[in-house]
Amino acid sequence: MKDRVLLLGGSAAVLVGVVALLAAAGVWRTLPVPGISKPVPLATVVPPQQTESTGKVDEFQLTVSRISWEIAPGRTVQAYAYNGQIPGPELRVTEGDTVKVAVTNQLQEATTVHWHGVDVPSSMDGVPDLSQSPIPAGGTFTYQFVATPAGTKWYHSHFDEVNQQGDGLYGPLLIEPRQQIQPQPDREFTLMTSQWQNGAASGRLAVPTPNAASGMGGMLAPNSAVPVFNTFTLNGKMAPAIPPLIVQQGGRVHLRLINAGATDTIAYGLAGHQLTITNSDGNPLAQPEVADGVSLGVGERADVEFVADNPGRWTFVALSTQSNDGGPGPTANRGVVGEEVIYAGHENDPLQDFPADANLHVARYTEFSGPPHPDPPTRTYDLTLSGGSMMGMGSETSWTINGKSYPGTDPLNVHQGDRVRIHVSNMSMEDHPMHLHGHTFQVVGISGRAVDGPIKDTLTVHPMEQYGLEFVADNPGTWLFHCHNLVHMSGGLMTEIHYQ
Ligand code: C2O
Ligand code: CU
């Protein structure tokens, strides 16, 4: 135990160093706009700023198609996939590398790819009609960007998200820091959880929405029945079809947790072990935080470590889920993740869960710390999130920011160089995982109290909570700031950031 504390102390120092390095990265370059299969109206997009490139180029190919995907033996869903697999392939690069991804669309409908958490140029951000024309059926588009900032990121469709992301178009994008944090863990696993629509387990046939090709690339779904995402998978499989994680006693294990779900916030925990949370949305915390569990809204990520010092066969589960599907009642189902962590040689041990009466500590944002944040902001916006249904049954599908639904929301106007503070209050009864495109932000206020909080790109604002978040307007373009709950997003909980 003593060793473990010392070890963590050492990596905390390195993490602080990395934060300082990131802050000091003041060298910028312009990225050329790469080749593109059809003309895109980008005349107003100012060339982006990127951190210094390593000069190394990493090339990938993603093919988007429909597939039948077996989430459990005998349970097949009609899905969308990158390269025929769910999640899509893990793209692993080094910070500062130039990433080129040729995306070929073999669907009968358009698609785009968004690089969630990466400060890409606006023209590479994958928002249909805002950053690019959608990739048409049969078309190819090559995304190109410099990989920054480092950390656990992900990619997903930003076109008709309820169906395309909801039915399989997502994958991990891992940007290794240029200077690796030492010592390296003994094992590393990427765990991406996702949710499937009502009836998926019995083979729901996903039908593209009728207006998927119109308007904002079909981001606004028709106001028909609210889809309910009630089937959960981990790395594309349902328990018990999820392969176990095999660990060696004494080893240090790094888990990259990604909530690629549709609607629900999930708290993850590993029975018999505490988790040391080192990064939030890929960004190092100033101090690692130890807890029984970590909660992630849709789109959020956490890097956690544990020391394999309790031999046996343990369950990695959702301690809780908060249903945010507008449907009746919480999913509140601990079994929804259902991964097993097995120590080598203990394959036949009984599976152990958390004690039923355990009083578990799930880490909160108030326990996450970041670097000291500088001076007052140059610009402040107050955003109140409301909407939804108090009557249940998802009859109300309108979600608002300051009383307006996208595309009618007021954009946030900023000037390059601004330090922009956004006060977000949630006056509704559901979680809103708010995601900012093209920038990372720092949590600088919680319930009206100033904090030096974590650096993030997605912040889950629970009912009646208030946060201050702040970003530097250093990436010109037009960007989205939206709730990542796919139903809320399609219900209008979205606005735009405009550089003046
Ligand atoms: Cu992860 Cu606008 O999305
Ligand atoms: Cu929301």
Short mmCIF file of C-alpha atoms and ligand atoms in Angstrom, two decimals:
data_model
loop_
_atom_site.label_atom_id
_atom_site.label_comp_id
_atom_site.label_asym_id
_atom_site.label_seq_id
_atom_site.Cartn_x
_atom_site.Cartn_y
_atom_site.Cartn_z
CA MET A 1 0.00 0.00 0.00
CA LYS A 2 2.87 2.33 0.86
CA ASP A 3 4.50 1.63 -2.49
CA ARG A 4 1.27 2.40 -4.25
CA VAL A 5 0.97 5.79 -2.55
CA LEU A 6 4.57 6.67 -3.45
CA LEU A 7 4.00 5.55 -7.01
CA LEU A 8 0.94 7.74 -7.34
CA GLY A 9 2.81 10.67 -5.86
CA GLY A 10 5.46 10.28 -8.52
CA SER A 11 3.03 10.14 -11.40
CA ALA A 12 1.18 13.16 -10.00
CA ALA A 13 4.37 15.18 -10.31
CA VAL A 14 4.79 14.04 -13.91
CA LEU A 15 1.17 14.89 -14.66
CA VAL A 16 1.63 18.41 -13.33
CA GLY A 17 4.67 18.70 -15.56
CA VAL A 18 2.65 17.58 -18.57
CA VAL A 19 -0.03 20.17 -17.83
CA ALA A 20 2.66 22.85 -17.68
CA LEU A 21 4.10 21.64 -20.98
CA LEU A 22 0.69 21.76 -22.63
CA ALA A 23 0.13 25.27 -21.32
CA ALA A 24 3.52 26.35 -22.60
CA ALA A 25 2.91 24.96 -26.10
CA GLY A 26 2.86 28.34 -27.73
CA VAL A 27 4.19 27.39 -31.14
CA TRP A 28 1.48 27.29 -33.77
CA ARG A 29 1.36 26.35 -37.40
CA THR A 30 -1.20 26.36 -40.12
CA LEU A 31 -2.54 23.11 -41.49
CA PRO A 32 -3.15 22.94 -45.23
CA VAL A 33 -6.67 21.99 -46.27
CA PRO A 34 -6.34 18.50 -47.74
CA GLY A 35 -7.88 17.04 -50.87
CA ILE A 36 -11.58 16.49 -50.82
CA SER A 37 -13.94 14.53 -53.04
CA LYS A 38 -16.37 17.34 -53.72
CA PRO A 39 -16.32 21.10 -53.30
CA VAL A 40 -17.23 22.33 -49.86
CA PRO A 41 -18.34 25.89 -49.06
CA LEU A 42 -15.58 26.84 -46.67
CA ALA A 43 -14.70 30.31 -47.86
CA THR A 44 -15.45 31.85 -44.49
CA VAL A 45 -13.33 29.39 -42.53
CA VAL A 46 -10.13 30.97 -41.28
CA PRO A 47 -7.04 28.72 -41.31
CA PRO A 48 -6.76 26.85 -38.05
CA GLN A 49 -4.16 26.98 -35.34
CA GLN A 50 -2.54 23.72 -34.34
CA THR A 51 0.25 22.72 -32.02
CA GLU A 52 3.59 22.06 -33.62
CA SER A 53 3.59 18.99 -35.80
CA THR A 54 6.02 16.14 -35.30
CA GLY A 55 6.16 15.79 -39.08
CA LYS A 56 5.04 12.18 -38.80
CA VAL A 57 1.95 11.25 -40.83
CA ASP A 58 -0.43 8.50 -39.69
CA GLU A 59 -2.81 7.30 -42.40
CA PHE A 60 -5.99 5.35 -41.81
CA GLN A 61 -8.88 4.11 -43.90
CA LEU A 62 -12.44 3.90 -42.56
CA THR A 63 -15.21 2.35 -44.61
CA VAL A 64 -18.75 3.04 -43.45
CA SER A 65 -21.35 0.37 -44.17
CA ARG A 66 -24.42 -1.43 -42.85
CA ILE A 67 -23.79 -4.78 -41.20
CA SER A 68 -25.49 -7.40 -39.08
CA TRP A 69 -23.70 -7.42 -35.76
CA GLU A 70 -23.95 -10.16 -33.17
CA ILE A 71 -24.03 -8.47 -29.77
CA ALA A 72 -24.51 -11.82 -28.02
CA PRO A 73 -24.81 -15.38 -29.27
CA GLY A 74 -28.03 -15.54 -31.28
CA ARG A 75 -28.75 -11.83 -30.84
CA THR A 76 -28.04 -9.87 -33.96
CA VAL A 77 -28.73 -6.22 -34.63
CA GLN A 78 -28.88 -4.36 -37.91
CA ALA A 79 -26.12 -1.82 -37.40
CA TYR A 80 -23.81 0.70 -38.96
CA ALA A 81 -20.08 0.07 -38.70
CA TYR A 82 -16.63 1.42 -39.46
CA ASN A 83 -14.59 -1.29 -41.20
CA GLY A 84 -17.25 -3.89 -40.39
CA GLN A 85 -16.66 -3.84 -36.65
CA ILE A 86 -18.25 -2.25 -33.55
CA PRO A 87 -16.67 -0.24 -32.10
CA GLY A 88 -14.67 0.94 -35.12
CA PRO A 89 -10.92 0.27 -35.16
CA GLU A 90 -8.79 1.84 -32.44
CA LEU A 91 -6.81 4.67 -34.02
CA ARG A 92 -3.63 5.22 -32.01
CA VAL A 93 -1.33 8.12 -32.80
CA THR A 94 1.18 10.36 -31.06
CA GLU A 95 0.44 13.94 -30.10
CA GLY A 96 1.57 16.26 -32.87
CA ASP A 97 1.32 13.62 -35.60
CA THR A 98 -0.57 14.55 -38.72
CA VAL A 99 -3.54 12.20 -38.92
CA LYS A 100 -5.09 11.46 -42.31
CA VAL A 101 -8.25 9.39 -42.36
CA ALA A 102 -9.84 8.54 -45.70
CA VAL A 103 -13.51 7.84 -45.02
CA THR A 104 -15.38 5.93 -47.72
CA ASN A 105 -19.14 6.00 -47.46
CA GLN A 106 -20.75 2.76 -48.61
CA LEU A 107 -24.14 3.69 -47.14
CA GLN A 108 -27.23 4.66 -49.11
CA GLU A 109 -27.21 7.92 -47.15
CA ALA A 110 -24.72 10.63 -46.24
CA THR A 111 -22.39 10.55 -43.24
CA THR A 112 -19.61 12.54 -41.53
CA VAL A 113 -17.01 11.80 -38.86
CA HIS A 114 -16.44 14.00 -35.80
CA TRP A 115 -13.15 13.73 -33.87
CA HIS A 116 -14.48 14.20 -30.36
CA GLY A 117 -12.09 16.03 -28.04
CA VAL A 118 -9.53 16.86 -30.72
CA ASP A 119 -8.83 20.53 -31.53
CA VAL A 120 -9.15 20.01 -35.27
CA PRO A 121 -9.54 22.79 -37.84
CA SER A 122 -13.15 23.76 -38.33
CA SER A 123 -13.26 22.28 -41.83
CA MET A 124 -12.32 18.85 -40.39
CA ASP A 125 -14.84 18.84 -37.54
CA GLY A 126 -17.48 16.72 -39.27
CA VAL A 127 -20.55 18.82 -38.55
CA PRO A 128 -22.72 18.54 -41.66
CA ASP A 129 -23.18 21.83 -43.50
CA LEU A 130 -21.44 23.78 -40.73
CA SER A 131 -17.91 22.46 -41.21
CA GLN A 132 -18.29 20.38 -44.35
CA SER A 133 -20.79 19.08 -46.85
CA PRO A 134 -21.76 15.62 -45.70
CA ILE A 135 -19.95 12.76 -47.42
CA PRO A 136 -22.51 11.56 -49.95
CA ALA A 137 -23.46 7.93 -50.52
CA GLY A 138 -20.56 6.41 -52.43
CA GLY A 139 -18.25 9.34 -51.68
CA THR A 140 -14.86 9.57 -50.00
CA PHE A 141 -13.54 12.39 -47.85
CA THR A 142 -10.09 12.57 -46.30
CA TYR A 143 -9.92 14.15 -42.88
CA GLN A 144 -6.59 15.66 -41.92
CA PHE A 145 -5.58 17.22 -38.64
CA VAL A 146 -2.74 17.45 -36.16
CA ALA A 147 -3.40 15.18 -33.17
CA THR A 148 -3.83 17.50 -30.18
CA PRO A 149 -4.39 17.50 -27.26
CA ALA A 150 -3.10 14.11 -26.09
CA GLY A 151 -5.41 11.66 -24.37
CA THR A 152 -8.33 9.29 -24.73
CA LYS A 153 -10.53 10.71 -27.49
CA TRP A 154 -13.07 9.08 -29.77
CA TYR A 155 -14.64 9.47 -33.16
CA HIS A 156 -18.24 9.09 -34.25
CA SER A 157 -20.73 9.98 -36.92
CA HIS A 158 -22.14 13.50 -36.63
CA PHE A 159 -24.87 12.86 -39.18
CA ASP A 160 -28.32 11.64 -38.05
CA GLU A 161 -26.68 10.75 -34.73
CA VAL A 162 -29.67 9.03 -33.18
CA ASN A 163 -29.43 6.36 -35.84
CA GLN A 164 -25.83 6.44 -37.06
CA GLN A 165 -24.00 6.90 -33.75
CA GLY A 166 -26.80 5.13 -31.90
CA ASP A 167 -26.44 2.09 -34.14
CA GLY A 168 -22.67 1.64 -34.18
CA LEU A 169 -20.68 4.47 -35.78
CA TYR A 170 -18.07 5.18 -33.10
CA GLY A 171 -14.54 4.12 -32.22
CA PRO A 172 -11.63 5.04 -29.95
CA LEU A 173 -9.01 7.61 -30.96
CA LEU A 174 -6.04 7.44 -28.63
CA ILE A 175 -3.48 10.23 -28.76
CA GLU A 176 -0.37 9.21 -26.84
CA PRO A 177 1.46 12.10 -25.17
CA ARG A 178 4.72 12.96 -26.90
CA GLN A 179 6.50 12.34 -23.64
CA GLN A 180 5.19 9.14 -22.10
CA ILE A 181 4.32 9.22 -18.44
CA GLN A 182 6.63 6.86 -16.56
CA PRO A 183 6.46 4.21 -15.36
CA GLN A 184 4.16 2.71 -17.97
CA PRO A 185 1.31 0.48 -16.76
CA ASP A 186 1.66 -3.27 -17.23
CA ARG A 187 -1.61 -3.65 -19.12
CA GLU A 188 -3.92 -1.27 -20.91
CA PHE A 189 -7.49 -1.87 -22.04
CA THR A 190 -9.94 0.38 -23.88
CA LEU A 191 -13.54 -0.12 -22.74
CA MET A 192 -16.17 1.63 -24.83
CA THR A 193 -19.77 1.28 -23.71
CA SER A 194 -22.76 1.92 -25.90
CA GLN A 195 -26.51 1.64 -25.99
CA TRP A 196 -28.90 0.24 -28.56
CA GLN A 197 -32.44 1.22 -29.37
CA ASN A 198 -35.55 -0.46 -28.13
CA GLY A 199 -35.82 -3.99 -29.39
CA ALA A 200 -32.26 -4.12 -30.69
CA ALA A 201 -31.72 -7.41 -28.98
CA SER A 202 -34.41 -9.03 -31.07
CA GLY A 203 -33.10 -7.55 -34.29
CA ARG A 204 -34.53 -4.08 -34.73
CA LEU A 205 -34.22 -2.96 -38.32
CA ALA A 206 -32.81 0.53 -38.14
CA VAL A 207 -34.51 2.65 -40.76
CA PRO A 208 -32.97 5.99 -41.74
CA THR A 209 -35.20 8.85 -40.67
CA PRO A 210 -37.16 10.35 -43.58
CA ASN A 211 -35.55 13.77 -43.30
CA ALA A 212 -32.07 12.45 -42.70
CA ALA A 213 -30.80 14.08 -45.86
CA SER A 214 -32.34 17.48 -45.32
CA GLY A 215 -31.56 20.49 -43.21
CA MET A 216 -28.63 20.32 -40.79
CA GLY A 217 -27.60 17.01 -42.25
CA GLY A 218 -30.52 15.41 -40.48
CA MET A 219 -29.16 16.31 -37.07
CA LEU A 220 -32.69 17.23 -36.10
CA ALA A 221 -34.71 14.06 -36.00
CA PRO A 222 -38.38 14.04 -36.86
CA ASN A 223 -40.53 14.52 -33.78
CA SER A 224 -41.93 11.04 -33.89
CA ALA A 225 -41.65 8.69 -30.94
CA VAL A 226 -38.59 9.22 -28.75
CA PRO A 227 -36.25 6.28 -29.23
CA VAL A 228 -35.45 4.31 -26.11
CA PHE A 229 -31.92 2.95 -25.82
CA ASN A 230 -32.28 0.10 -23.37
CA THR A 231 -29.73 -2.47 -24.49
CA PHE A 232 -26.15 -1.94 -23.32
CA THR A 233 -22.92 -3.28 -24.77
CA LEU A 234 -19.23 -3.05 -23.91
CA ASN A 235 -16.91 -3.01 -26.91
CA GLY A 236 -19.91 -4.04 -28.98
CA LYS A 237 -20.85 -7.10 -26.93
CA MET A 238 -23.43 -7.84 -24.27
CA ALA A 239 -22.63 -9.81 -21.15
CA PRO A 240 -21.83 -12.71 -21.08
CA ALA A 241 -20.34 -12.39 -24.58
CA ILE A 242 -17.87 -9.71 -23.42
CA PRO A 243 -14.37 -11.22 -23.30
CA PRO A 244 -12.86 -10.99 -19.79
CA LEU A 245 -9.86 -8.83 -18.99
CA ILE A 246 -7.01 -11.05 -17.85
CA VAL A 247 -4.59 -9.41 -15.42
CA GLN A 248 -1.44 -10.56 -13.65
CA GLN A 249 -1.23 -10.30 -9.90
CA GLY A 250 0.87 -7.30 -8.89
CA GLY A 251 0.46 -5.55 -12.22
CA ARG A 252 -0.71 -2.00 -12.73
CA VAL A 253 -3.66 -1.84 -15.11
CA HIS A 254 -4.78 1.20 -17.10
CA LEU A 255 -8.38 1.35 -18.31
CA ARG A 256 -9.53 3.87 -20.88
CA LEU A 257 -13.26 4.24 -20.27
CA ILE A 258 -15.37 5.83 -23.00
CA ASN A 259 -19.12 6.36 -22.72
CA ALA A 260 -20.19 6.16 -26.35
CA GLY A 261 -23.81 5.59 -25.35
CA ALA A 262 -26.86 7.43 -26.53
CA THR A 263 -28.64 8.77 -23.47
CA ASP A 264 -27.46 7.39 -20.14
CA THR A 265 -24.88 8.53 -17.62
CA ILE A 266 -23.07 5.49 -16.25
CA ALA A 267 -20.96 5.12 -13.08
CA TYR A 268 -18.35 2.41 -13.59
CA GLY A 269 -16.68 0.42 -10.83
CA LEU A 270 -14.54 -2.70 -10.34
CA ALA A 271 -15.48 -4.90 -7.39
CA GLY A 272 -12.63 -5.58 -4.97
CA HIS A 273 -10.56 -2.62 -6.18
CA GLN A 274 -10.36 1.10 -5.96
CA LEU A 275 -9.80 3.09 -9.11
CA THR A 276 -7.25 5.87 -9.40
CA ILE A 277 -8.64 8.40 -11.84
CA THR A 278 -5.75 10.07 -13.68
CA ASN A 279 -7.37 11.78 -16.67
CA SER A 280 -10.77 13.25 -17.47
CA ASP A 281 -11.66 13.43 -21.18
CA GLY A 282 -8.02 12.50 -21.77
CA ASN A 283 -6.63 15.52 -19.92
CA PRO A 284 -4.45 14.84 -16.86
CA LEU A 285 -5.90 15.83 -13.50
CA ALA A 286 -3.57 17.93 -11.35
CA GLN A 287 -3.99 15.29 -8.64
CA PRO A 288 -5.08 11.71 -9.35
CA GLU A 289 -8.30 10.93 -7.49
CA VAL A 290 -9.02 7.61 -5.78
CA ALA A 291 -12.62 6.35 -5.69
CA ASP A 292 -14.76 3.23 -5.99
CA GLY A 293 -16.25 4.45 -9.22
CA VAL A 294 -16.25 7.12 -11.88
CA SER A 295 -19.34 8.53 -13.56
CA LEU A 296 -19.40 9.39 -17.26
CA GLY A 297 -22.11 11.12 -19.22
CA VAL A 298 -22.48 10.40 -22.92
CA GLY A 299 -19.28 11.43 -24.70
CA GLU A 300 -17.14 11.64 -21.55
CA ARG A 301 -14.01 9.60 -20.92
CA ALA A 302 -11.88 8.72 -17.92
CA ASP A 303 -8.49 7.08 -17.62
CA VAL A 304 -8.31 5.01 -14.49
CA GLU A 305 -5.72 2.68 -13.01
CA PHE A 306 -5.86 -0.08 -10.49
CA VAL A 307 -3.23 -2.29 -8.93
CA ALA A 308 -4.02 -5.98 -9.27
CA ASP A 309 -3.53 -6.75 -5.60
CA ASN A 310 -6.68 -8.73 -4.81
CA PRO A 311 -6.55 -12.05 -6.70
CA GLY A 312 -9.79 -13.55 -7.93
CA ARG A 313 -12.50 -13.04 -10.48
CA TRP A 314 -14.21 -9.68 -10.20
CA THR A 315 -17.05 -7.90 -11.92
CA PHE A 316 -16.63 -4.54 -13.63
CA VAL A 317 -20.11 -3.04 -13.64
CA ALA A 318 -22.29 -0.01 -13.94
CA LEU A 319 -22.80 0.97 -10.30
CA SER A 320 -25.70 3.03 -11.50
CA THR A 321 -27.14 4.37 -14.69
CA GLN A 322 -29.17 7.49 -15.04
CA SER A 323 -31.67 7.04 -17.78
CA ASN A 324 -31.91 10.13 -19.88
CA ASP A 325 -34.06 8.79 -22.65
CA GLY A 326 -37.16 10.78 -21.77
CA GLY A 327 -38.88 7.46 -21.18
CA PRO A 328 -40.42 6.20 -17.99
CA GLY A 329 -38.13 5.83 -15.01
CA PRO A 330 -34.41 5.15 -14.62
CA THR A 331 -32.77 2.12 -16.16
CA ALA A 332 -31.01 1.62 -12.81
CA ASN A 333 -29.51 -1.65 -13.87
CA ARG A 334 -26.16 -2.67 -12.46
CA GLY A 335 -25.82 -5.53 -14.86
CA VAL A 336 -25.65 -3.39 -17.98
CA VAL A 337 -21.88 -3.46 -18.36
CA GLY A 338 -20.98 -6.86 -16.92
CA GLU A 339 -17.28 -7.18 -17.76
CA GLU A 340 -15.16 -9.67 -15.81
CA VAL A 341 -11.66 -8.95 -14.59
CA ILE A 342 -9.88 -12.24 -13.99
CA TYR A 343 -6.45 -12.73 -12.42
CA ALA A 344 -4.44 -15.24 -14.42
CA GLY A 345 -4.86 -18.62 -12.75
CA HIS A 346 -8.17 -17.67 -11.12
CA GLU A 347 -10.43 -18.47 -14.09
CA ASN A 348 -12.46 -20.91 -12.02
CA ASP A 349 -12.94 -18.72 -8.96
CA PRO A 350 -16.48 -17.62 -8.15
CA LEU A 351 -17.36 -14.25 -9.64
CA GLN A 352 -17.35 -11.56 -6.95
CA ASP A 353 -19.44 -8.41 -6.95
CA PHE A 354 -19.54 -5.39 -4.65
CA PRO A 355 -21.14 -6.21 -1.28
CA ALA A 356 -24.85 -5.42 -1.55
CA ASP A 357 -24.68 -2.92 1.32
CA ALA A 358 -21.43 -1.25 0.19
CA ASN A 359 -21.38 2.49 0.60
CA LEU A 360 -19.55 3.32 -2.60
CA HIS A 361 -17.74 6.53 -3.37
CA VAL A 362 -18.22 7.63 -6.95
CA ALA A 363 -15.84 10.50 -7.73
CA ARG A 364 -17.42 13.90 -8.31
CA TYR A 365 -16.20 16.88 -10.32
CA THR A 366 -15.59 18.75 -7.06
CA GLU A 367 -12.77 16.23 -6.41
CA PHE A 368 -11.14 16.76 -9.82
CA SER A 369 -8.45 19.39 -10.08
CA GLY A 370 -6.71 21.18 -12.89
CA PRO A 371 -4.06 23.87 -13.26
CA PRO A 372 -4.60 27.32 -11.75
CA HIS A 373 -6.75 29.32 -14.12
CA PRO A 374 -5.76 32.83 -15.15
CA ASP A 375 -7.46 36.20 -14.94
CA PRO A 376 -11.11 37.12 -15.36
CA PRO A 377 -12.76 36.17 -18.65
CA THR A 378 -13.11 38.71 -21.43
CA ARG A 379 -16.60 37.53 -22.28
CA THR A 380 -19.33 35.74 -20.31
CA TYR A 381 -22.46 33.90 -21.37
CA ASP A 382 -25.20 32.52 -19.13
CA LEU A 383 -26.97 29.46 -20.49
CA THR A 384 -30.00 27.87 -18.86
CA LEU A 385 -30.85 24.38 -20.03
CA SER A 386 -34.47 23.29 -19.79
CA GLY A 387 -37.14 21.23 -21.40
CA GLY A 388 -38.15 17.63 -21.38
CA SER A 389 -41.19 16.06 -19.96
CA MET A 390 -42.47 16.16 -16.41
CA MET A 391 -45.21 13.77 -17.46
CA GLY A 392 -42.96 10.89 -18.48
CA MET A 393 -43.48 8.70 -21.52
CA GLY A 394 -41.28 11.02 -23.57
CA SER A 395 -44.21 12.93 -24.98
CA GLU A 396 -42.24 16.18 -24.86
CA THR A 397 -39.15 16.21 -27.06
CA SER A 398 -38.24 19.88 -27.00
CA TRP A 399 -35.04 20.89 -25.21
CA THR A 400 -33.94 24.48 -24.88
CA ILE A 401 -31.01 26.80 -24.15
CA ASN A 402 -32.29 30.09 -22.73
CA GLY A 403 -35.76 29.11 -23.86
CA LYS A 404 -34.84 28.43 -27.48
CA SER A 405 -34.33 25.21 -29.42
CA TYR A 406 -31.71 24.74 -32.10
CA PRO A 407 -31.51 26.02 -34.80
CA GLY A 408 -33.29 28.94 -33.12
CA THR A 409 -30.78 29.25 -30.26
CA ASP A 410 -28.69 32.42 -30.00
CA PRO A 411 -25.09 31.76 -31.04
CA LEU A 412 -22.24 32.69 -28.69
CA ASN A 413 -20.21 35.36 -30.44
CA VAL A 414 -16.54 35.45 -29.59
CA HIS A 415 -13.39 37.16 -30.83
CA GLN A 416 -10.14 35.35 -31.38
CA GLY A 417 -8.09 35.54 -28.19
CA ASP A 418 -11.10 35.89 -25.91
CA ARG A 419 -11.20 34.00 -22.67
CA VAL A 420 -14.84 32.96 -22.80
CA ARG A 421 -16.71 31.92 -19.68
CA ILE A 422 -19.97 30.02 -19.97
CA HIS A 423 -22.21 29.63 -16.94
CA VAL A 424 -24.40 26.59 -17.46
CA SER A 425 -27.40 25.84 -15.24
CA ASN A 426 -29.55 22.78 -15.65
CA MET A 427 -33.17 23.53 -14.79
CA SER A 428 -34.46 20.22 -16.11
CA MET A 429 -34.78 16.77 -14.57
CA GLU A 430 -32.23 14.99 -16.78
CA ASP A 431 -28.43 15.04 -17.14
CA HIS A 432 -26.95 17.13 -19.92
CA PRO A 433 -23.43 16.08 -20.99
CA MET A 434 -22.44 19.37 -22.64
CA HIS A 435 -19.76 19.08 -25.33
CA LEU A 436 -17.77 21.90 -26.90
CA HIS A 437 -16.34 21.32 -30.35
CA GLY A 438 -12.85 22.45 -31.38
CA HIS A 439 -11.65 23.54 -27.95
CA THR A 440 -11.01 22.16 -24.51
CA PHE A 441 -12.35 24.10 -21.55
CA GLN A 442 -11.62 24.26 -17.86
CA VAL A 443 -14.19 23.91 -15.11
CA VAL A 444 -13.72 27.16 -13.16
CA GLY A 445 -16.93 27.30 -11.12
CA ILE A 446 -19.14 24.78 -9.33
CA SER A 447 -22.38 26.03 -7.75
CA GLY A 448 -21.11 29.60 -7.84
CA ARG A 449 -17.82 28.77 -6.12
CA ALA A 450 -14.57 29.46 -8.03
CA VAL A 451 -12.47 26.33 -8.58
CA ASP A 452 -9.37 25.31 -10.51
CA GLY A 453 -11.22 22.34 -11.94
CA PRO A 454 -10.43 19.75 -14.58
CA ILE A 455 -9.74 20.45 -18.24
CA LYS A 456 -12.45 18.78 -20.30
CA ASP A 457 -14.41 18.78 -23.53
CA THR A 458 -17.62 17.24 -22.18
CA LEU A 459 -19.17 18.13 -18.81
CA THR A 460 -22.19 16.33 -17.41
CA VAL A 461 -24.49 18.88 -15.79
CA HIS A 462 -26.86 17.04 -13.49
CA PRO A 463 -30.34 18.37 -12.66
CA MET A 464 -30.22 21.68 -10.75
CA GLU A 465 -26.43 21.94 -10.98
CA GLN A 466 -24.51 25.03 -12.09
CA TYR A 467 -21.03 25.19 -13.57
CA GLY A 468 -18.70 27.83 -14.91
CA LEU A 469 -16.49 26.71 -17.74
CA GLU A 470 -13.92 28.67 -19.60
CA PHE A 471 -12.12 28.30 -22.91
CA VAL A 472 -9.67 30.36 -24.93
CA ALA A 473 -11.02 31.31 -28.34
CA ASP A 474 -7.96 30.15 -30.28
CA ASN A 475 -9.45 28.03 -33.07
CA PRO A 476 -11.43 30.23 -35.49
CA GLY A 477 -14.47 28.82 -37.21
CA THR A 478 -18.04 27.96 -36.43
CA TRP A 479 -18.46 25.34 -33.73
CA LEU A 480 -21.16 23.49 -31.87
CA PHE A 481 -21.77 23.47 -28.13
CA HIS A 482 -24.40 20.83 -27.42
CA CYS A 483 -25.78 18.17 -25.17
CA HIS A 484 -24.40 14.77 -26.19
CA ASN A 485 -27.54 12.90 -25.17
CA LEU A 486 -28.59 12.02 -28.72
CA VAL A 487 -32.27 12.51 -27.96
CA HIS A 488 -31.72 15.91 -26.32
CA MET A 489 -29.42 16.94 -29.14
CA SER A 490 -31.94 16.07 -31.81
CA GLY A 491 -34.55 17.77 -29.61
CA GLY A 492 -32.68 21.09 -29.95
CA LEU A 493 -30.27 21.32 -27.00
CA MET A 494 -27.51 22.82 -29.10
CA THR A 495 -26.01 26.17 -29.99
CA GLU A 496 -23.18 27.54 -32.10
CA ILE A 497 -20.00 29.44 -31.30
CA HIS A 498 -19.30 32.12 -33.92
CA TYR A 499 -15.93 33.85 -34.27
CA GLN A 500 -16.52 37.47 -35.22
CU1 C2O B 1 -19.10 13.87 -29.80
CU2 C2O B 1 -20.95 17.15 -31.50
O1 C2O B 1 -20.05 15.45 -30.68
CU CU B 2 -29.16 16.84 -22.48
#
